[in-house]
């Protein structure tokens, strides 16, 4: 292998590392029949709205090893899933941010989708707020890593903003109970009460930190927060009890049943069918238990 060949191979591997869900615009790697198909054309149109002209090199880099993979990205992730009308692109990027940040080890894909979130109209404050929001569900390490990726995206775009700082001086437990009832209703209080005989401080931390600190922050709406939460819990997997609570909360704060199901379907390209099928089973149970 010549030095030139090695450089080409390294560059190709770097492009592959940028992630399967980046996609491309105007590439020539798809079969002619596929390029002419409705799904492919629809996927390319959505991809342009999400990413502009970025990503063509990624699909091209697959041409010598997995050209069909690039086609599946365009046809399925964008032509089938993203093109569905149940959520707008800003809402879809919130679900995506939650799903990718929750899984960890997805920095290249997260970088692309944080940039896409800005592209489709989310503000830098909303993007950072979505990353802060996952802390109670996925922990500080994943959120810290994701914020570092966001910092790089902002720098690449030349984006500057003044990050907001929480200044509410009210009692954290008091404001946490208020927010918990707003989001989860009486069930949320029942969960906290159920911890009193074994881990009362854990219940207090849920109220004070998850709801008094994080959920209380005003820089995302309650429906936006539940979209991030649904994406994160679904992609992480093995969270059926918590997902049940937060699917019910999503309905409580104003998301429709159709939007809840749409958010679950949207996770498929990022976390796969098994996790989403499990989540849809939870959603079915929640819908059957609630009126309407």
Short mmCIF file of C-alpha atoms in Angstrom, two decimals:
data_model
loop_
_atom_site.label_atom_id
_atom_site.label_comp_id
_atom_site.label_asym_id
_atom_site.label_seq_id
_atom_site.Cartn_x
_atom_site.Cartn_y
_atom_site.Cartn_z
CA UNK A 1 0.00 0.00 0.00
CA UNK A 2 1.39 3.39 -1.00
CA UNK A 3 1.43 6.44 1.27
CA UNK A 4 -1.39 7.86 -0.85
CA UNK A 5 -3.44 4.69 -0.46
CA UNK A 6 -2.91 4.69 3.28
CA UNK A 7 -4.03 8.31 3.47
CA UNK A 8 -7.16 7.50 1.49
CA UNK A 9 -7.93 4.56 3.78
CA UNK A 10 -7.44 6.65 6.91
CA UNK A 11 -9.65 9.38 5.52
CA UNK A 12 -12.31 6.83 4.66
CA UNK A 13 -12.23 5.40 8.17
CA UNK A 14 -12.56 8.92 9.59
CA UNK A 15 -15.60 9.54 7.45
CA UNK A 16 -17.14 6.26 8.52
CA UNK A 17 -16.61 7.28 12.14
CA UNK A 18 -18.80 10.29 11.52
CA UNK A 19 -21.77 7.97 11.87
CA UNK A 20 -24.30 6.06 9.85
CA UNK A 21 -27.14 8.52 10.41
CA UNK A 22 -25.43 11.53 8.88
CA UNK A 23 -26.60 10.83 5.34
CA UNK A 24 -25.74 12.84 2.25
CA UNK A 25 -27.01 15.15 -0.41
CA UNK A 26 -26.48 14.65 -4.12
CA UNK A 27 -24.31 11.54 -3.85
CA UNK A 28 -23.86 9.06 -6.65
CA UNK A 29 -23.47 5.86 -4.64
CA UNK A 30 -27.14 4.81 -4.56
CA UNK A 31 -28.36 2.51 -7.34
CA UNK A 32 -30.14 4.38 -10.09
CA UNK A 33 -33.44 2.64 -9.37
CA UNK A 34 -33.14 3.50 -5.71
CA UNK A 35 -32.23 7.13 -6.40
CA UNK A 36 -35.35 7.42 -8.50
CA UNK A 37 -37.59 5.81 -5.89
CA UNK A 38 -40.02 7.83 -3.84
CA UNK A 39 -38.45 6.79 -0.55
CA UNK A 40 -34.96 7.81 -1.58
CA UNK A 41 -36.06 11.14 -3.03
CA UNK A 42 -38.19 11.85 0.02
CA UNK A 43 -35.31 10.95 2.31
CA UNK A 44 -32.90 13.21 0.47
CA UNK A 45 -35.35 16.11 0.68
CA UNK A 46 -35.72 15.71 4.44
CA UNK A 47 -31.98 15.31 4.83
CA UNK A 48 -31.40 18.63 3.08
CA UNK A 49 -33.70 20.32 5.59
CA UNK A 50 -31.92 18.70 8.51
CA UNK A 51 -28.28 18.99 7.46
CA UNK A 52 -27.95 21.29 4.49
CA UNK A 53 -25.22 19.98 2.21
CA UNK A 54 -23.15 18.14 4.82
CA UNK A 55 -22.60 14.42 4.93
CA UNK A 56 -22.05 13.54 1.28
CA UNK A 57 -18.55 12.26 2.03
CA UNK A 58 -19.89 9.83 4.63
CA UNK A 59 -22.18 8.07 2.17
CA UNK A 60 -19.45 8.16 -0.46
CA UNK A 61 -17.04 6.57 2.02
CA UNK A 62 -19.34 3.55 2.22
CA UNK A 63 -19.25 2.87 -1.51
CA UNK A 64 -16.37 0.38 -1.36
CA UNK A 65 -17.57 -1.55 1.68
CA UNK A 66 -21.34 -1.12 2.32
CA UNK A 67 -23.10 1.01 -0.29
CA UNK A 68 -26.48 -0.34 0.72
CA UNK A 69 -25.92 0.98 4.24
CA UNK A 70 -25.84 4.51 2.88
CA UNK A 71 -29.00 3.83 0.92
CA UNK A 72 -30.75 2.51 4.03
CA UNK A 73 -29.79 5.67 5.91
CA UNK A 74 -31.43 7.83 3.28
CA UNK A 75 -34.45 5.64 2.57
CA UNK A 76 -35.32 4.39 6.05
CA UNK A 77 -33.97 6.89 8.59
CA UNK A 78 -34.95 9.94 6.56
CA UNK A 79 -37.36 8.77 3.87
CA UNK A 80 -39.49 6.64 6.18
CA UNK A 81 -38.99 7.85 9.76
CA UNK A 82 -38.02 11.53 9.61
CA UNK A 83 -40.57 12.21 6.87
CA UNK A 84 -43.48 11.10 9.06
CA UNK A 85 -45.82 14.00 9.90
CA UNK A 86 -46.43 13.28 13.59
CA UNK A 87 -43.56 15.45 14.94
CA UNK A 88 -41.83 18.47 13.47
CA UNK A 89 -38.07 18.49 12.92
CA UNK A 90 -37.33 20.44 16.09
CA UNK A 91 -39.24 17.88 18.13
CA UNK A 92 -37.50 15.03 16.35
CA UNK A 93 -34.09 16.47 17.14
CA UNK A 94 -35.00 16.68 20.83
CA UNK A 95 -35.89 12.97 20.78
CA UNK A 96 -32.66 12.25 18.90
CA UNK A 97 -30.51 14.23 21.34
CA UNK A 98 -32.06 12.33 24.23
CA UNK A 99 -31.53 8.96 22.54
CA UNK A 100 -27.91 9.56 21.53
CA UNK A 101 -26.79 11.25 24.74
CA UNK A 102 -28.37 8.48 26.80
CA UNK A 103 -26.48 5.72 25.03
CA UNK A 104 -23.04 7.27 25.43
CA UNK A 105 -20.19 6.44 23.03
CA UNK A 106 -22.06 8.22 20.23
CA UNK A 107 -20.04 11.43 20.02
CA UNK A 108 -19.76 11.52 16.19
CA UNK A 109 -23.50 11.01 15.72
CA UNK A 110 -24.33 13.38 18.57
CA UNK A 111 -22.11 16.03 17.03
CA UNK A 112 -24.02 15.76 13.76
CA UNK A 113 -27.42 15.93 15.40
CA UNK A 114 -26.58 18.78 17.75
CA UNK A 115 -25.59 20.72 14.64
CA UNK A 116 -28.79 19.55 12.95
CA UNK A 117 -30.81 20.73 15.95
CA UNK A 118 -29.45 24.23 15.43
CA UNK A 119 -30.04 23.89 11.68
CA UNK A 120 -33.76 23.18 12.16
CA UNK A 121 -34.31 26.00 14.64
CA UNK A 122 -33.52 24.94 18.18
CA UNK A 123 -31.54 27.57 20.04
CA UNK A 124 -28.16 26.91 21.69
CA UNK A 125 -29.86 27.33 25.07
CA UNK A 126 -32.45 24.68 24.19
CA UNK A 127 -29.75 22.30 22.97
CA UNK A 128 -27.75 22.61 26.19
CA UNK A 129 -30.91 22.38 28.26
CA UNK A 130 -31.79 19.07 26.61
CA UNK A 131 -28.38 17.73 27.66
CA UNK A 132 -28.78 18.98 31.23
CA UNK A 133 -32.19 17.33 31.31
CA UNK A 134 -30.79 13.81 30.89
CA UNK A 135 -28.73 13.98 34.12
CA UNK A 136 -31.43 12.56 36.43
CA UNK A 137 -32.01 9.69 34.01
CA UNK A 138 -28.53 8.86 32.71
CA UNK A 139 -26.10 10.50 35.12
CA UNK A 140 -23.51 13.24 34.99
CA UNK A 141 -20.80 11.49 32.91
CA UNK A 142 -22.97 11.12 29.80
CA UNK A 143 -24.28 14.68 30.14
CA UNK A 144 -20.78 16.11 30.66
CA UNK A 145 -19.46 14.27 27.61
CA UNK A 146 -22.41 15.48 25.55
CA UNK A 147 -21.91 19.10 26.66
CA UNK A 148 -18.28 18.87 25.54
CA UNK A 149 -19.52 17.78 22.10
CA UNK A 150 -21.95 20.70 22.06
CA UNK A 151 -19.12 23.10 22.91
CA UNK A 152 -17.21 21.87 19.85
CA UNK A 153 -20.29 22.22 17.63
CA UNK A 154 -20.84 25.80 18.80
CA UNK A 155 -17.17 26.61 18.16
CA UNK A 156 -17.29 25.11 14.66
CA UNK A 157 -20.37 27.15 13.82
CA UNK A 158 -19.06 30.33 15.46
CA UNK A 159 -22.11 30.29 17.74
CA UNK A 160 -21.93 32.43 20.85
CA UNK A 161 -24.60 32.88 23.49
CA UNK A 162 -24.98 33.76 27.14
CA UNK A 163 -25.88 30.55 29.02
CA UNK A 164 -28.66 31.12 31.53
CA UNK A 165 -28.12 30.52 35.24
CA UNK A 166 -30.85 29.33 37.57
CA UNK A 167 -31.53 31.97 40.24
CA UNK A 168 -34.79 30.82 41.85
CA UNK A 169 -34.23 31.14 45.61
CA UNK A 170 -37.36 29.25 46.68
CA UNK A 171 -37.04 26.07 48.73
CA UNK A 172 -35.90 23.28 46.41
CA UNK A 173 -38.21 20.67 47.91
CA UNK A 174 -41.21 22.97 47.72
CA UNK A 175 -40.69 23.88 44.10
CA UNK A 176 -39.83 20.24 43.33
CA UNK A 177 -43.12 18.97 44.73
CA UNK A 178 -44.94 21.62 42.70
CA UNK A 179 -43.23 20.54 39.49
CA UNK A 180 -43.61 16.84 40.27
CA UNK A 181 -47.37 17.19 40.66
CA UNK A 182 -47.54 19.27 37.49
CA UNK A 183 -45.71 16.60 35.48
CA UNK A 184 -46.68 13.30 37.14
CA UNK A 185 -49.76 14.11 39.22
CA UNK A 186 -50.58 12.18 42.36
CA UNK A 187 -48.69 9.16 41.08
CA UNK A 188 -45.43 11.06 41.43
CA UNK A 189 -46.13 11.77 45.08
CA UNK A 190 -47.04 8.12 45.61
CA UNK A 191 -43.65 7.06 44.25
CA UNK A 192 -41.86 9.36 46.69
CA UNK A 193 -44.01 8.10 49.58
CA UNK A 194 -43.20 4.48 48.68
CA UNK A 195 -39.52 5.17 49.41
CA UNK A 196 -40.11 6.51 52.90
CA UNK A 197 -39.58 3.17 54.70
CA UNK A 198 -36.38 2.18 52.89
CA UNK A 199 -34.64 5.16 51.25
CA UNK A 200 -36.32 8.44 52.23
CA UNK A 201 -33.32 10.49 51.16
CA UNK A 202 -33.56 8.99 47.67
CA UNK A 203 -37.12 10.26 47.45
CA UNK A 204 -35.96 13.66 48.67
CA UNK A 205 -33.23 13.77 46.02
CA UNK A 206 -35.77 12.93 43.31
CA UNK A 207 -37.95 15.82 44.42
CA UNK A 208 -35.19 18.35 45.07
CA UNK A 209 -32.81 17.61 42.22
CA UNK A 210 -34.77 15.95 39.40
CA UNK A 211 -37.83 18.20 39.76
CA UNK A 212 -36.80 21.13 41.97
CA UNK A 213 -33.58 21.80 40.07
CA UNK A 214 -33.76 20.23 36.59
CA UNK A 215 -37.42 20.03 35.62
CA UNK A 216 -38.02 23.44 37.18
CA UNK A 217 -35.62 25.14 34.76
CA UNK A 218 -37.67 27.31 32.37
CA UNK A 219 -35.60 26.96 29.18
CA UNK A 220 -37.51 23.98 27.79
CA UNK A 221 -41.26 23.53 27.89
CA UNK A 222 -42.74 20.54 29.70
CA UNK A 223 -43.66 18.80 26.39
CA UNK A 224 -40.11 19.36 25.11
CA UNK A 225 -38.67 17.82 28.27
CA UNK A 226 -40.85 14.76 27.91
CA UNK A 227 -39.69 14.26 24.32
CA UNK A 228 -36.09 14.25 25.52
CA UNK A 229 -37.02 11.90 28.34
CA UNK A 230 -38.85 9.47 26.05
CA UNK A 231 -35.90 9.37 23.67
CA UNK A 232 -33.43 8.78 26.49
CA UNK A 233 -35.37 6.12 28.40
CA UNK A 234 -36.32 4.21 25.26
CA UNK A 235 -32.80 4.18 23.83
CA UNK A 236 -31.22 3.22 27.15
CA UNK A 237 -33.49 0.20 27.53
CA UNK A 238 -34.49 -1.79 30.61
CA UNK A 239 -36.41 1.18 32.00
CA UNK A 240 -40.03 0.02 31.61
CA UNK A 241 -41.27 1.27 35.04
CA UNK A 242 -39.76 4.72 34.53
CA UNK A 243 -40.86 4.84 30.89
CA UNK A 244 -44.41 4.02 31.98
CA UNK A 245 -44.38 7.00 34.35
CA UNK A 246 -42.98 9.38 31.77
CA UNK A 247 -45.23 8.28 28.94
CA UNK A 248 -48.14 9.09 31.22
CA UNK A 249 -46.46 12.38 32.10
CA UNK A 250 -46.07 13.18 28.41
CA UNK A 251 -49.82 12.90 27.96
CA UNK A 252 -50.40 14.92 31.12
CA UNK A 253 -48.31 17.88 29.89
CA UNK A 254 -49.97 18.04 26.50
CA UNK A 255 -48.43 15.59 24.07
CA UNK A 256 -50.99 13.50 22.18
CA UNK A 257 -50.99 9.71 22.01
CA UNK A 258 -49.97 10.01 18.38
CA UNK A 259 -46.99 12.19 19.29
CA UNK A 260 -45.93 9.77 22.02
CA UNK A 261 -45.98 6.83 19.58
CA UNK A 262 -44.21 8.94 16.97
CA UNK A 263 -41.42 9.73 19.44
CA UNK A 264 -40.98 6.00 20.07
CA UNK A 265 -40.87 5.18 16.35
CA UNK A 266 -38.30 7.92 15.87
CA UNK A 267 -35.87 6.10 18.17
CA UNK A 268 -35.67 3.04 15.87
CA UNK A 269 -32.79 4.27 13.67
CA UNK A 270 -30.75 5.14 16.77
CA UNK A 271 -31.44 2.25 19.16
CA UNK A 272 -33.05 -0.49 17.08
CA UNK A 273 -36.38 -2.29 16.91
CA UNK A 274 -36.21 -4.38 20.13
CA UNK A 275 -36.04 -1.39 22.48
CA UNK A 276 -38.76 0.43 20.59
CA UNK A 277 -41.03 -2.61 20.43
CA UNK A 278 -40.66 -2.97 24.20
CA UNK A 279 -41.44 0.72 24.65
CA UNK A 280 -44.54 0.51 22.45
CA UNK A 281 -45.80 -2.34 24.65
CA UNK A 282 -45.42 -0.04 27.66
CA UNK A 283 -47.24 2.73 25.78
CA UNK A 284 -50.13 0.38 24.99
CA UNK A 285 -50.51 -0.38 28.70
CA UNK A 286 -50.42 3.32 29.58
CA UNK A 287 -53.04 4.17 26.97
CA UNK A 288 -55.34 1.40 28.20
CA UNK A 289 -55.07 2.62 31.79
CA UNK A 290 -55.78 6.29 31.05
CA UNK A 291 -59.08 7.73 29.86
CA UNK A 292 -59.34 9.13 26.37
#
